[in-house]
Short mmCIF file of C-alpha atoms in Angstrom, two decimals:
data_model
loop_
_atom_site.label_atom_id
_atom_site.label_comp_id
_atom_site.label_asym_id
_atom_site.label_seq_id
_atom_site.Cartn_x
_atom_site.Cartn_y
_atom_site.Cartn_z
CA MET A 1 153.83 -22.68 -63.24
CA LEU A 2 156.69 -22.13 -65.56
CA LYS A 3 159.15 -19.29 -65.55
CA PRO A 4 159.61 -16.50 -68.56
CA VAL A 5 161.03 -17.21 -71.43
CA GLN A 6 164.07 -14.24 -71.38
CA ALA A 7 167.39 -15.39 -74.06
CA GLU A 8 167.42 -14.40 -77.55
CA ASN A 9 167.30 -18.19 -79.09
CA LEU A 10 163.39 -18.19 -78.30
CA GLY A 11 162.97 -21.29 -80.16
CA GLN A 12 164.83 -23.74 -78.29
CA LEU A 13 164.55 -22.73 -75.26
CA ALA A 14 161.12 -23.32 -75.66
CA PHE A 15 161.77 -26.53 -77.15
CA GLU A 16 163.97 -27.62 -74.03
CA ARG A 17 161.49 -26.34 -71.08
CA LEU A 18 158.67 -27.78 -73.03
CA GLU A 19 160.38 -31.32 -73.92
CA HIS A 20 161.22 -31.30 -70.35
CA LEU A 21 157.20 -30.98 -69.28
CA ILE A 22 156.55 -33.92 -71.47
CA LEU A 23 159.86 -36.83 -70.54
CA THR A 24 158.80 -35.63 -66.70
CA GLY A 25 155.37 -36.14 -66.44
CA GLU A 26 153.65 -32.38 -66.14
CA VAL A 27 152.14 -33.16 -68.69
CA GLU A 28 150.80 -36.66 -69.33
CA PRO A 29 150.27 -38.38 -73.08
CA GLY A 30 146.96 -37.82 -75.26
CA ASP A 31 147.42 -34.16 -72.69
CA LYS A 32 146.23 -30.95 -75.31
CA LEU A 33 148.99 -28.37 -75.66
CA SER A 34 147.50 -24.94 -75.83
CA GLU A 35 149.36 -22.33 -78.11
CA ALA A 36 147.75 -19.85 -76.83
CA ASP A 37 147.89 -20.50 -72.96
CA LEU A 38 151.90 -21.87 -73.35
CA ALA A 39 152.92 -18.57 -74.93
CA ARG A 40 151.39 -16.23 -71.72
CA GLN A 41 152.93 -18.77 -69.63
CA LEU A 42 156.75 -18.71 -71.07
CA GLY A 43 155.88 -14.69 -72.42
CA ILE A 44 156.92 -15.61 -75.90
CA SER A 45 155.13 -15.19 -78.83
CA ARG A 46 153.67 -18.44 -80.66
CA GLY A 47 155.85 -18.30 -83.48
CA PRO A 48 158.62 -19.20 -81.36
CA LEU A 49 156.27 -22.11 -79.52
CA ARG A 50 155.50 -23.03 -83.21
CA GLU A 51 158.68 -24.36 -83.34
CA ALA A 52 158.94 -25.44 -80.21
CA ILE A 53 156.13 -28.03 -80.87
CA GLY A 54 156.67 -28.74 -84.47
CA ARG A 55 160.47 -30.10 -83.15
CA LEU A 56 158.56 -31.68 -80.48
CA GLU A 57 156.47 -32.86 -83.09
CA GLY A 58 159.46 -34.07 -86.01
CA LEU A 59 160.89 -36.56 -82.16
CA GLY A 60 157.78 -38.71 -81.99
CA LEU A 61 156.45 -36.64 -78.87
CA VAL A 62 153.66 -34.67 -79.84
CA THR A 63 151.19 -35.59 -82.60
CA ARG A 64 149.26 -33.07 -84.68
CA LYS A 65 145.68 -34.05 -86.59
CA ALA A 66 143.49 -31.68 -88.95
CA ASN A 67 141.68 -29.14 -87.79
CA GLN A 68 142.56 -29.71 -83.29
CA ARG A 69 145.13 -28.78 -80.73
CA PRO A 70 148.28 -31.13 -80.72
CA ARG A 71 148.54 -33.44 -78.16
CA VAL A 72 151.65 -35.41 -76.77
CA THR A 73 151.80 -38.24 -78.20
CA ALA A 74 150.04 -41.68 -76.28
CA LEU A 75 150.36 -45.06 -77.50
CA SER A 76 148.62 -47.30 -77.43
CA LYS A 77 148.99 -50.56 -74.91
CA GLU A 78 149.08 -53.15 -78.55
CA GLN A 79 151.49 -50.14 -80.17
CA LEU A 80 153.67 -49.48 -76.93
CA ILE A 81 154.16 -53.40 -76.66
CA GLU A 82 155.32 -54.42 -80.11
CA LEU A 83 157.36 -52.13 -79.77
CA PHE A 84 158.63 -52.79 -76.42
CA VAL A 85 159.21 -56.36 -78.15
CA PHE A 86 161.47 -54.43 -81.07
CA ARG A 87 163.76 -53.04 -78.41
CA GLU A 88 164.08 -55.77 -76.64
CA ALA A 89 165.45 -57.46 -79.59
CA VAL A 90 168.02 -54.19 -80.67
CA GLU A 91 169.37 -53.88 -77.14
CA GLY A 92 169.99 -56.59 -76.56
CA MET A 93 172.20 -57.56 -79.63
CA ALA A 94 173.59 -53.56 -78.11
CA ALA A 95 174.50 -55.28 -74.88
CA ARG A 96 175.20 -58.21 -76.62
CA TYR A 97 178.42 -56.23 -78.51
CA ALA A 98 179.03 -53.93 -75.74
CA ALA A 99 180.80 -57.40 -73.42
CA MET A 100 182.43 -57.94 -77.00
CA ASN A 101 183.11 -54.28 -77.64
CA ALA A 102 183.55 -51.43 -75.15
CA ARG A 103 186.77 -50.08 -73.24
CA PRO A 104 188.22 -49.91 -70.01
CA ALA A 105 187.24 -45.49 -70.84
CA GLU A 106 184.16 -46.36 -71.02
CA LEU A 107 182.95 -49.65 -68.47
CA LYS A 108 184.42 -47.20 -66.26
CA ARG A 109 182.09 -44.69 -67.28
CA LEU A 110 179.23 -47.22 -67.06
CA ARG A 111 179.83 -47.45 -63.59
CA LYS A 112 180.02 -43.86 -61.64
CA LEU A 113 176.33 -43.68 -63.80
CA LEU A 114 175.06 -46.24 -62.27
CA GLU A 115 176.73 -45.36 -58.29
CA SER A 116 174.46 -41.63 -59.40
CA HIS A 117 171.75 -42.88 -60.47
CA GLY A 118 171.53 -44.89 -56.87
CA GLU A 119 171.96 -41.13 -55.68
CA ASP A 120 169.42 -39.78 -56.82
CA PRO A 121 165.63 -39.11 -54.60
CA ASP A 122 163.44 -40.23 -56.56
CA LEU A 123 164.91 -43.86 -57.44
CA ARG A 124 165.58 -44.02 -53.45
CA ARG A 125 162.19 -43.13 -52.43
CA GLY A 126 160.88 -46.42 -54.90
CA VAL A 127 158.81 -43.09 -57.15
CA GLY A 128 160.12 -43.07 -60.08
CA TYR A 129 163.82 -43.68 -61.65
CA PHE A 130 163.99 -40.83 -64.91
CA GLN A 131 167.46 -40.80 -66.71
CA GLY A 132 168.32 -37.77 -68.63
CA SER A 133 169.91 -37.33 -72.56
CA GLY A 134 172.93 -38.75 -74.21
CA ASN A 135 175.36 -39.28 -71.55
CA THR A 136 173.36 -39.92 -68.67
CA ASP A 137 170.72 -42.30 -70.22
CA PHE A 138 172.45 -45.55 -69.17
CA HIS A 139 171.06 -47.77 -72.31
CA LEU A 140 171.85 -45.49 -74.87
CA GLN A 141 175.57 -45.39 -72.88
CA ILE A 142 175.53 -49.17 -74.25
CA ALA A 143 174.64 -48.87 -77.87
CA GLN A 144 177.82 -46.85 -77.96
CA ALA A 145 180.09 -49.06 -76.39
CA SER A 146 178.37 -51.66 -78.66
CA ARG A 147 180.49 -49.45 -81.38
CA ASN A 148 177.82 -50.13 -83.80
CA SER A 149 176.98 -47.53 -84.76
CA ARG A 150 173.16 -48.38 -86.49
CA LEU A 151 173.11 -49.78 -83.73
CA HIS A 152 173.77 -47.25 -81.59
CA ASP A 153 172.19 -44.17 -84.26
CA TYR A 154 168.62 -46.29 -84.50
CA LEU A 155 168.75 -46.15 -81.13
CA ALA A 156 169.20 -42.36 -80.61
CA GLY A 157 167.28 -42.00 -83.61
CA PRO A 158 163.66 -42.46 -84.51
CA ILE A 159 162.06 -43.81 -81.62
CA TYR A 160 164.59 -42.97 -78.69
CA SER A 161 162.41 -39.77 -76.98
CA ILE A 162 158.95 -41.16 -77.00
CA LEU A 163 161.08 -44.74 -75.76
CA ARG A 164 162.45 -42.35 -73.00
CA LEU A 165 158.42 -41.13 -71.78
CA TYR A 166 157.51 -44.33 -71.47
CA ARG A 167 160.03 -45.17 -69.71
CA ARG A 168 159.61 -42.77 -67.56
CA ARG A 169 156.33 -43.11 -65.82
CA LEU A 170 157.00 -47.56 -66.38
CA SER A 171 159.66 -46.78 -63.50
CA GLU A 172 157.48 -45.30 -61.24
CA VAL A 173 155.12 -48.42 -61.37
CA PRO A 174 155.95 -49.75 -57.65
CA GLY A 175 159.09 -51.16 -56.44
CA ARG A 176 160.08 -51.20 -60.40
CA ALA A 177 162.44 -47.56 -59.74
CA GLY A 178 164.59 -50.36 -57.22
CA GLU A 179 164.01 -53.06 -59.39
CA ALA A 180 165.40 -51.99 -62.70
CA LEU A 181 168.86 -50.11 -60.89
CA SER A 182 169.43 -53.62 -60.14
CA GLU A 183 169.20 -54.72 -63.07
CA HIS A 184 170.56 -52.15 -65.01
CA ILE A 185 173.89 -53.18 -62.55
CA GLY A 186 173.27 -57.14 -63.51
CA ILE A 187 173.76 -55.92 -66.99
CA LEU A 188 177.29 -54.21 -66.80
CA GLU A 189 178.53 -56.67 -64.21
CA ALA A 190 178.08 -59.06 -67.74
CA ILE A 191 179.57 -56.22 -69.94
CA GLU A 192 182.40 -56.23 -67.12
CA ALA A 193 183.26 -59.66 -67.26
CA GLY A 194 182.87 -59.53 -71.12
CA ASN A 195 179.93 -62.01 -70.74
CA ALA A 196 178.13 -61.79 -74.18
CA ASP A 197 175.92 -64.03 -73.57
CA LEU A 198 175.05 -62.75 -70.65
CA ALA A 199 174.54 -59.56 -70.93
CA GLU A 200 172.07 -59.85 -73.87
CA SER A 201 170.33 -62.62 -71.63
CA ARG A 202 170.16 -60.16 -68.48
CA MET A 203 169.17 -57.36 -71.09
CA ARG A 204 166.15 -59.07 -72.33
CA ALA A 205 164.72 -59.51 -69.45
CA HIS A 206 165.21 -56.32 -68.53
CA ILE A 207 163.37 -55.32 -71.27
CA GLY A 208 160.53 -57.97 -71.15
CA ALA A 209 160.09 -56.91 -67.66
CA SER A 210 159.13 -53.57 -68.90
CA ARG A 211 157.40 -55.50 -70.86
CA GLN A 212 154.79 -57.19 -68.82
CA ASN A 213 154.40 -54.31 -66.68
CA VAL A 214 152.84 -52.49 -69.88
CA HIS A 215 150.37 -55.47 -69.53
CA ASP A 216 149.44 -55.11 -66.36
CA PHE A 217 149.30 -51.84 -65.03
CA MET A 218 148.58 -49.62 -68.19
CA GLN A 219 145.34 -48.78 -69.26
CA ASP A 220 144.74 -47.73 -73.60
CA PRO A 221 143.99 -43.52 -73.72
CA ASP A 222 140.97 -42.29 -74.48
#
C-alpha cells in the first residue's frame, strides 16, 4: 500500500511515488491508473495527482486516450525491438567515445558504481537488476563520459524513462541479471583500456542480448 503524502509539494512527491511504482514494476505496463484510488491512498486531492500524472505522461511513462483512464505505457514487441535497434547504435557510439574521452575520475566512479551494483540483493538472488537514475545509471554515466552532449542529451531525454521501465522488466528474465552485470564489467574494461572498437562492440552486443530477450520472452500487451 502507498503511504500518505505529508508535505507541501504534493505534486512533486506524488510524481516521485508514482514514478517509483511504475519503474519498479509494482504497476505494470498497460495497467490503468485510477485517480480516485491513488488520491485516496496518497491522502491528497486530485489536483496534485493530476499534475503528477501529467508529468509522467510527458516522460512517456503514461498514455492517455479520450474518455479513458490514463494507463502505464505499454509498447508492442515490434515497437520495443525498434527502440532497442536504435539504442544499440546510439549507445554503442557513446561507449566508443567514452573509451576515447573518459576522464580518470569518471572511470573510477564507473568502477565503484558496478561494484555497488554487484552488492544489490535482488541481483545477487538473480531476480532483477534495477539501476537507479542519473549518477547510479551505468548507461547514462557512459554517455556523460563520452563528452558528446548530443549523445548524452538524447539518451537522458525522451526515451530515458521508457527504457528504464523495460530494462528493469528484461533484467527479470532468468539468468539475465548476472549476465548483464558481467557485460557491464566487460564494457567498462574496454573503456578503461581506451579500446574504442571493443567498447562499442561490447555495448552493441550487450544491448543486442536484451533485444533478443524481447523477441524470445516478451508478449504484446492486450
